[in-house]
XYZ file of N, CA, C and O in Angstrom:
572
model
N -4.424 -60.063 -18.103
C -3.318 -59.357 -17.692
C -3.505 -58.990 -16.438
O -4.162 -58.724 -15.747
N -2.411 -59.630 -15.565
C -2.004 -59.450 -14.438
C -0.688 -58.120 -14.295
O 0.247 -58.227 -14.142
N -1.376 -56.959 -13.933
C -0.376 -55.935 -14.156
C -1.073 -54.826 -12.921
O -2.309 -54.746 -12.929
N 0.078 -54.292 -12.031
C -0.339 -53.151 -11.461
C 0.419 -51.752 -11.748
O 1.190 -51.791 -12.268
N -0.732 -50.834 -11.998
C -0.129 -49.468 -12.520
C -0.758 -48.587 -11.127
O -1.659 -48.487 -10.716
N 0.043 -47.676 -10.975
C 0.133 -46.464 -9.668
C -0.409 -45.482 -10.559
O -0.069 -45.434 -11.536
N -1.478 -44.783 -10.161
C -1.970 -43.323 -10.694
C -1.982 -42.381 -9.816
O -2.219 -42.540 -8.367
N -1.907 -41.212 -10.090
C -1.450 -40.375 -9.292
C -1.869 -38.790 -10.350
O -1.885 -38.535 -10.968
N -2.605 -37.925 -9.278
C -3.277 -36.956 -9.930
C -3.507 -35.709 -9.125
O -3.849 -36.104 -7.994
N -3.554 -34.368 -9.776
C -3.910 -33.183 -8.929
C -5.240 -33.218 -8.977
O -5.876 -34.090 -9.757
N -5.718 -32.094 -8.220
C -7.296 -31.740 -8.637
C -7.930 -31.927 -10.145
O -8.788 -32.054 -10.447
N -6.589 -31.259 -11.293
C -7.297 -31.231 -12.101
C -7.266 -32.389 -13.385
O -8.123 -32.327 -14.249
N -6.864 -33.345 -12.418
C -6.984 -34.544 -12.990
C -7.605 -35.642 -12.568
O -7.944 -37.251 -13.077
N -8.808 -35.277 -11.966
C -9.534 -36.411 -10.770
C -10.577 -36.908 -12.229
O -10.761 -38.591 -12.268
N -11.200 -36.245 -12.832
C -12.163 -37.250 -14.226
C -11.440 -37.879 -15.010
O -11.999 -39.239 -15.022
N -10.175 -37.624 -15.314
C -9.395 -38.232 -16.091
C -8.982 -39.445 -15.787
O -8.937 -40.837 -16.124
N -8.366 -39.461 -14.380
C -8.159 -40.440 -13.529
C -9.107 -41.724 -13.718
O -9.058 -43.012 -13.591
N -10.285 -41.305 -12.999
C -11.550 -41.815 -13.204
C -12.013 -42.757 -13.914
O -12.504 -43.860 -14.053
N -12.041 -41.945 -15.147
C -12.448 -42.725 -16.455
C -11.229 -43.738 -16.650
O -11.463 -45.014 -17.103
N -10.259 -43.884 -16.496
C -8.692 -44.643 -17.072
C -9.167 -45.912 -16.200
O -9.086 -46.977 -16.667
N -9.374 -45.651 -14.823
C -9.301 -46.608 -13.907
C -10.692 -47.439 -14.174
O -10.478 -48.829 -14.487
N -11.712 -46.762 -14.551
C -12.817 -47.607 -15.054
C -12.939 -48.104 -16.388
O -13.321 -49.371 -16.503
N -12.169 -47.413 -17.061
C -11.804 -48.397 -18.819
C -10.665 -49.551 -18.582
O -11.283 -50.322 -19.634
N -10.208 -49.701 -17.603
C -9.240 -50.921 -17.487
C -9.565 -51.802 -16.355
O -8.809 -51.713 -15.304
N -10.864 -52.160 -16.381
C -10.819 -52.934 -14.762
C -9.931 -54.184 -14.667
O -9.816 -54.754 -13.759
N -9.258 -54.451 -15.428
C -8.599 -55.680 -15.410
C -7.084 -55.419 -15.131
O -6.413 -56.549 -14.755
N -7.050 -54.168 -14.592
C -5.723 -53.642 -14.132
C -6.013 -53.649 -13.013
O -6.684 -53.187 -12.259
N -4.718 -53.840 -11.974
C -4.894 -53.506 -10.313
C -4.282 -52.245 -10.284
O -3.226 -52.110 -10.618
N -5.034 -51.334 -9.962
C -4.828 -49.621 -9.927
C -4.546 -49.453 -8.119
O -5.083 -49.925 -7.475
N -3.409 -48.432 -8.162
C -2.804 -47.890 -6.852
C -3.345 -46.419 -7.079
O -2.905 -45.711 -7.717
N -4.421 -46.219 -6.555
C -4.604 -44.792 -6.439
C -3.930 -44.075 -5.696
O -3.952 -43.946 -4.558
N -2.860 -42.917 -5.863
C -2.184 -42.148 -5.302
C -2.611 -40.875 -5.031
O -1.930 -40.110 -4.991
N -3.464 -40.514 -6.077
C -3.830 -39.316 -6.218
C -5.128 -38.628 -5.330
O -5.687 -39.449 -4.442
N -5.276 -37.320 -5.446
C -6.314 -36.851 -5.038
C -8.052 -37.587 -5.445
O -7.525 -37.489 -7.080
N -8.932 -37.397 -4.866
C -10.083 -37.604 -5.174
C -11.285 -36.562 -5.285
O -12.222 -36.639 -5.609
N -10.414 -35.458 -5.087
C -11.700 -34.154 -5.129
C -10.998 -32.970 -5.684
O -9.765 -33.226 -6.379
N -11.849 -32.277 -6.473
C -11.343 -31.292 -7.247
C -11.036 -30.031 -6.287
O -10.518 -28.688 -6.913
N -10.755 -29.906 -5.376
C -10.152 -28.568 -4.188
C -8.953 -28.760 -4.590
O -8.071 -29.725 -4.939
N -8.264 -27.603 -4.785
C -6.858 -27.369 -5.323
C -5.619 -28.239 -4.665
O -6.343 -27.938 -3.156
N -5.078 -28.400 -5.048
C -3.866 -29.308 -4.422
C -2.379 -28.913 -5.294
O -2.757 -28.432 -6.604
N -1.389 -29.625 -4.940
C -0.148 -29.286 -5.394
C 0.099 -30.222 -6.035
O 0.742 -31.575 -5.578
N 0.842 -30.435 -7.351
C 0.837 -31.635 -8.293
C 2.142 -32.360 -7.875
O 2.205 -33.356 -7.655
N 3.100 -31.613 -7.592
C 4.681 -32.046 -7.165
C 4.439 -33.059 -5.840
O 4.927 -33.805 -5.926
N 3.217 -33.001 -4.908
C 3.021 -33.844 -4.042
C 2.946 -35.248 -4.494
O 3.363 -35.781 -4.013
N 2.056 -35.028 -5.354
C 1.590 -36.454 -6.118
C 2.450 -37.070 -7.098
O 2.842 -38.408 -7.209
N 3.473 -36.133 -7.728
C 4.440 -36.744 -8.354
C 5.438 -37.510 -7.665
O 6.098 -38.396 -7.979
N 5.727 -37.089 -6.612
C 6.817 -37.392 -5.637
C 6.562 -38.994 -5.201
O 7.201 -39.832 -4.973
N 4.997 -38.929 -4.750
C 4.345 -39.842 -4.169
C 4.445 -41.093 -5.663
O 5.006 -42.244 -4.872
N 4.113 -40.838 -6.543
C 4.080 -41.618 -7.694
C 5.323 -42.333 -8.053
O 5.474 -43.364 -8.195
N 6.262 -41.319 -8.195
C 8.161 -41.601 -8.235
C 8.507 -42.585 -7.455
O 9.277 -43.684 -7.634
N 8.219 -42.641 -6.279
C 8.676 -43.082 -4.926
C 8.174 -44.333 -5.210
O 8.840 -45.641 -5.159
N 6.808 -44.560 -5.493
C 6.116 -46.098 -5.832
C 6.764 -46.743 -7.059
O 7.055 -48.076 -6.792
N 7.179 -45.931 -8.097
C 7.627 -46.886 -9.137
C 9.227 -46.924 -8.852
O 9.765 -48.399 -9.088
N 9.999 -46.503 -7.906
C 10.845 -46.397 -7.749
C 11.206 -47.723 -6.929
O 12.396 -48.629 -7.232
N 10.264 -47.922 -6.153
C 10.353 -48.941 -4.906
C 9.754 -50.326 -5.711
O 9.929 -51.485 -4.821
N 9.138 -50.388 -7.070
C 8.865 -51.205 -7.521
C 7.208 -51.854 -6.925
O 6.888 -52.767 -7.045
N 6.743 -50.925 -6.461
C 5.126 -51.041 -5.869
C 4.398 -51.501 -7.060
O 3.218 -51.986 -6.885
N 4.707 -50.829 -8.330
C 3.909 -50.955 -9.585
C 4.625 -51.312 -10.663
O 5.976 -50.744 -10.731
N 4.249 -51.814 -11.851
C 5.158 -51.853 -13.036
C 5.100 -50.686 -13.830
O 6.299 -50.211 -14.304
N 4.193 -49.818 -13.893
C 4.135 -48.618 -14.530
C 3.514 -47.696 -13.617
O 2.420 -48.110 -12.392
N 3.741 -46.037 -14.039
C 2.662 -45.399 -13.495
C 1.692 -44.233 -14.552
O 2.140 -44.109 -15.658
N 1.063 -43.676 -13.900
C 0.534 -42.839 -14.662
C 0.201 -41.398 -13.979
O -0.421 -41.659 -12.473
N 0.723 -40.331 -14.536
C 0.812 -39.157 -13.680
C -0.502 -38.259 -14.439
O -0.027 -38.172 -15.510
N -1.165 -37.544 -13.704
C -2.247 -36.254 -14.627
C -2.382 -35.172 -13.597
O -2.417 -34.957 -12.396
N -2.111 -34.269 -14.665
C -2.489 -32.644 -13.877
C -2.883 -32.233 -14.959
O -3.157 -32.669 -16.475
N -3.112 -30.624 -14.957
C -3.611 -29.684 -16.294
C -3.295 -30.154 -17.733
O -3.692 -30.543 -18.393
N -1.689 -30.067 -17.615
C -0.938 -30.122 -18.376
C -0.310 -31.443 -19.147
O 0.008 -32.079 -20.165
N -0.024 -32.286 -17.753
C 0.755 -33.307 -17.797
C 2.457 -32.948 -17.355
O 3.162 -33.643 -17.318
N 2.735 -31.694 -17.674
C 3.639 -31.099 -17.623
C 4.263 -31.025 -16.432
O 5.941 -31.759 -16.028
N 3.442 -30.315 -15.145
C 4.230 -29.949 -14.045
C 4.560 -31.361 -13.778
O 5.337 -31.830 -12.706
N 3.502 -32.257 -13.473
C 3.835 -33.334 -12.511
C 4.560 -34.057 -13.121
O 5.591 -35.183 -12.604
N 5.101 -34.315 -14.519
C 5.998 -34.963 -15.091
C 7.305 -34.606 -14.592
O 8.460 -35.281 -14.363
N 7.838 -33.149 -14.455
C 8.718 -32.822 -13.966
C 8.982 -33.264 -12.491
O 10.428 -33.928 -12.144
N 8.179 -33.247 -11.317
C 7.902 -33.532 -10.440
C 8.717 -35.212 -10.434
O 9.510 -35.749 -9.368
N 8.122 -35.716 -10.722
C 8.252 -37.228 -11.226
C 9.596 -37.607 -11.601
O 10.574 -38.684 -11.079
N 10.006 -36.976 -12.691
C 11.266 -37.081 -13.157
C 12.549 -36.753 -12.182
O 13.857 -36.995 -12.459
N 12.657 -35.935 -11.113
C 13.250 -35.802 -9.890
C 13.838 -37.087 -9.329
O 14.814 -36.896 -8.732
N 12.840 -37.932 -9.280
C 13.827 -39.581 -8.813
C 14.525 -40.289 -10.169
O 14.016 -40.068 -11.169
N 15.799 -40.621 -9.926
C 16.364 -40.853 -10.920
C 16.207 -42.700 -11.276
O 16.564 -42.658 -12.471
N 15.417 -43.036 -10.759
C 14.664 -44.156 -11.394
C 13.674 -44.179 -12.051
O 13.282 -45.154 -12.647
N 13.141 -42.884 -12.310
C 11.755 -42.700 -12.849
C 12.530 -42.013 -14.594
O 13.362 -41.057 -14.747
N 11.793 -42.443 -15.315
C 11.541 -41.640 -16.578
C 9.937 -41.417 -17.080
O 9.492 -42.341 -17.780
N 9.614 -40.603 -16.893
C 8.524 -39.898 -16.926
C 8.047 -39.351 -18.207
O 8.944 -38.169 -18.556
N 7.276 -39.456 -18.994
C 6.991 -38.801 -20.493
C 5.435 -38.261 -20.677
O 4.644 -39.389 -20.413
N 5.480 -36.866 -20.885
C 4.026 -36.692 -21.315
C 3.959 -36.719 -22.832
O 4.630 -36.304 -23.783
N 2.755 -37.306 -22.633
C 2.422 -37.726 -24.263
C 1.012 -37.041 -24.364
O 0.222 -36.865 -23.713
N 0.724 -36.832 -25.826
C -0.526 -35.977 -26.079
C -1.220 -37.332 -26.852
O -2.108 -36.889 -27.728
N -0.267 -38.264 -27.571
C -1.083 -38.896 -28.477
C -0.726 -40.624 -28.419
O 0.631 -40.578 -27.760
N -1.094 -41.742 -29.087
C -0.481 -42.764 -28.800
C 0.628 -43.133 -29.604
O 1.420 -43.749 -29.043
N 1.110 -42.424 -30.663
C 2.263 -42.501 -31.003
C 3.506 -42.165 -30.022
O 4.459 -43.218 -29.915
N 3.636 -41.112 -29.762
C 4.418 -40.520 -28.724
C 4.418 -41.914 -27.298
O 5.252 -41.962 -27.024
N 3.403 -42.125 -26.999
C 3.274 -42.837 -25.773
C 4.020 -44.161 -26.231
O 4.946 -44.831 -25.635
N 3.742 -44.921 -27.506
C 4.410 -46.420 -27.815
C 5.909 -45.892 -27.986
O 6.677 -46.584 -27.507
N 6.360 -44.676 -28.767
C 7.415 -44.411 -28.954
C 8.281 -44.176 -27.537
O 9.668 -44.605 -27.460
N 7.912 -43.516 -26.670
C 8.482 -43.283 -25.496
C 8.656 -44.662 -25.110
O 9.910 -44.506 -23.758
N 8.190 -45.637 -24.770
C 8.336 -46.721 -24.458
C 9.492 -47.469 -24.880
O 10.629 -48.173 -24.295
N 9.446 -47.602 -26.038
C 10.437 -48.250 -27.278
C 11.592 -47.310 -27.208
O 12.658 -48.001 -26.684
N 11.867 -46.121 -27.115
C 13.085 -45.478 -27.172
C 13.607 -45.101 -25.875
O 14.732 -45.189 -25.699
N 12.761 -44.926 -24.937
C 12.909 -44.230 -23.529
C 12.902 -45.409 -22.190
O 13.249 -44.832 -21.061
N 12.276 -46.073 -22.638
C 11.948 -47.213 -21.460
C 10.999 -46.653 -20.349
O 11.481 -46.617 -19.196
N 10.171 -45.463 -20.365
C 9.672 -44.739 -19.958
C 8.807 -45.599 -18.921
O 8.427 -46.614 -19.535
N 8.567 -45.245 -17.604
C 8.094 -45.683 -16.803
C 6.905 -45.566 -16.087
O 5.910 -45.601 -15.374
N 6.175 -44.220 -16.490
C 5.460 -43.318 -16.009
C 4.908 -42.471 -17.427
O 5.773 -41.856 -18.277
N 3.935 -42.598 -17.468
C 3.196 -42.067 -18.592
C 2.386 -41.003 -17.920
O 1.700 -41.051 -17.173
N 2.588 -39.496 -18.291
C 2.209 -38.207 -17.980
C 0.835 -37.984 -18.933
O 1.238 -37.716 -20.015
N 0.055 -37.561 -18.310
C -1.112 -36.857 -19.390
C -1.943 -35.652 -18.811
O -1.803 -35.207 -17.526
N -2.159 -34.744 -19.861
C -2.869 -33.223 -19.488
C -4.203 -33.345 -19.500
O -4.613 -33.569 -20.818
N -5.050 -33.347 -18.482
C -6.382 -33.489 -18.779
C -7.176 -32.250 -19.415
O -7.843 -32.355 -19.810
N -6.381 -31.220 -19.272
C -6.865 -30.169 -19.672
C -6.680 -29.832 -21.475
O -6.857 -29.307 -22.289
N -5.685 -30.947 -21.859
C -5.008 -31.019 -23.307
C -5.591 -32.220 -23.855
O -5.667 -32.041 -25.310
N -5.608 -33.252 -23.412
C -6.228 -34.702 -24.507
C -7.400 -35.019 -23.971
O -7.719 -34.897 -22.506
N -8.306 -35.360 -24.487
C -9.869 -35.747 -24.134
C -9.557 -37.402 -23.784
O -8.315 -37.809 -23.360
N -10.521 -37.875 -22.979
C -10.471 -38.948 -22.668
C -10.134 -40.310 -23.458
O -9.357 -41.225 -23.233
N -10.672 -40.400 -24.634
C -10.304 -41.476 -25.594
C -9.277 -41.090 -26.077
O -8.342 -42.376 -26.129
N -8.389 -40.540 -26.346
C -6.652 -40.110 -26.734
C -6.319 -40.377 -25.045
O -5.138 -41.469 -25.484
N -6.572 -40.171 -24.245
C -5.876 -40.528 -23.000
C -5.899 -42.129 -22.957
O -4.663 -42.843 -22.585
N -6.986 -43.119 -23.050
C -7.131 -43.966 -23.211
C -6.150 -44.711 -24.407
O -5.412 -45.972 -23.949
N -6.060 -44.282 -25.546
C -5.420 -44.784 -26.458
C -3.698 -44.671 -25.924
O -2.875 -45.567 -26.281
N -3.813 -43.642 -25.640
C -2.238 -43.315 -25.154
C -1.839 -44.311 -23.948
O -0.545 -45.036 -24.317
N -2.801 -44.632 -23.002
C -2.143 -45.821 -21.532
C -1.998 -47.286 -22.684
O -1.520 -47.745 -22.345
N -3.119 -47.504 -23.422
C -2.917 -48.712 -23.928
C -1.571 -49.015 -24.725
O -0.805 -50.042 -24.652
N -1.208 -47.947 -25.458
C -0.049 -48.196 -26.339
C 1.116 -48.239 -25.448
O 2.154 -48.796 -25.733
N 1.159 -47.365 -24.252
C 2.174 -47.369 -23.346
C 2.321 -48.613 -22.814
O 3.373 -49.104 -22.722
N 1.208 -49.549 -22.395
C 1.445 -50.697 -21.397
C 1.961 -51.782 -22.013
O 2.146 -52.994 -21.935
N 1.450 -51.652 -23.612
C 1.172 -53.009 -24.414
C 2.692 -52.750 -25.377
O 2.602 -53.350 -26.275
N 3.573 -51.468 -25.124
C 4.836 -51.821 -26.128
C 5.843 -51.968 -25.115
O 5.902 -51.945 -24.150
N 7.001 -52.950 -25.670
C 7.830 -53.403 -24.834
C 9.007 -52.039 -25.208
O 9.102 -51.339 -26.442
N 10.163 -52.223 -24.207
C 11.052 -51.422 -24.554
C 12.212 -52.282 -25.397
O 12.344 -53.512 -25.492
N 12.757 -51.277 -26.294
C 13.944 -52.001 -27.647
C 14.916 -52.072 -27.047
O 15.891 -51.145 -27.017
N 15.416 -52.937 -26.114
C 16.814 -53.274 -25.390
C 17.659 -53.464 -26.436
O 17.645 -54.072 -27.154
N 18.952 -53.059 -25.697
C 20.097 -52.991 -26.400
C 20.202 -51.802 -27.221
O 19.455 -51.449 -27.395
N 21.619 -52.176 -27.827
C 22.013 -50.938 -28.831
C 22.015 -49.629 -28.091
O 22.213 -48.933 -27.000
N 21.527 -48.443 -29.351
C 21.636 -47.141 -28.756
C 20.873 -46.381 -27.783
O 21.163 -45.861 -27.009
N 19.460 -47.457 -27.772
C 18.497 -47.020 -26.939
C 18.856 -47.277 -25.267
O 18.823 -46.603 -24.533
N 19.471 -48.644 -25.238
C 19.773 -48.858 -24.175
C 20.671 -48.134 -23.378
O 20.959 -47.554 -21.811
N 22.012 -47.725 -24.194
C 22.980 -47.077 -23.537
C 22.695 -45.478 -23.440
O 23.149 -44.869 -22.138
N 21.671 -44.809 -23.950
C 21.239 -43.650 -23.527
C 20.207 -43.788 -21.986
O 20.201 -42.678 -21.411
N 19.303 -44.636 -22.415
C 18.317 -44.478 -21.003
C 19.392 -45.001 -19.684
O 18.945 -44.275 -18.822
N 20.247 -45.794 -20.093
C 21.244 -45.709 -18.824
C 21.785 -44.544 -18.288
O 21.942 -43.993 -17.172
N 22.331 -43.425 -19.035
C 22.902 -42.327 -18.999
C 21.688 -41.423 -17.997
O 22.118 -40.600 -17.310
N 20.314 -41.683 -18.429
C 19.224 -40.805 -17.801
C 19.505 -41.043 -16.134
O 18.965 -40.390 -15.080
N 19.772 -42.477 -15.721
C 19.583 -42.907 -14.054
C 21.046 -42.343 -13.666
O 21.174 -42.645 -12.521
N 22.025 -41.913 -14.059
C 23.532 -41.249 -13.471
C 23.391 -40.513 -13.068
O 22.629 -39.239 -13.045
């Protein structure tokens, strides 16, 4: 698999980030998050990740904070980003099919490592269902 994924996290997501990176050694990871558990601000990392995705520096992104919600809001400030907070593999798969999401947001305090791993696998292995109603709707998100 020849894929580059940017990953960003605040202090609450250090352990989950490291678990994902170790679980998928075949992925080329761009670590844009903090590596310390000292308190940090999730918007800083969300904005950095969104910029990397918008610039085409990585195919997909993973954003991690305590719930996945705050960092996802930060990521979605960029019009080229479709960040989606998921708590199971079905959500991760459907957000790719329906929304062409390009950033998976995970809550380190909400999902365990194995669920996060399943979410990531579903996310990167699912194609957007181009054409028709989904494509029309996704285009509206970037306007």
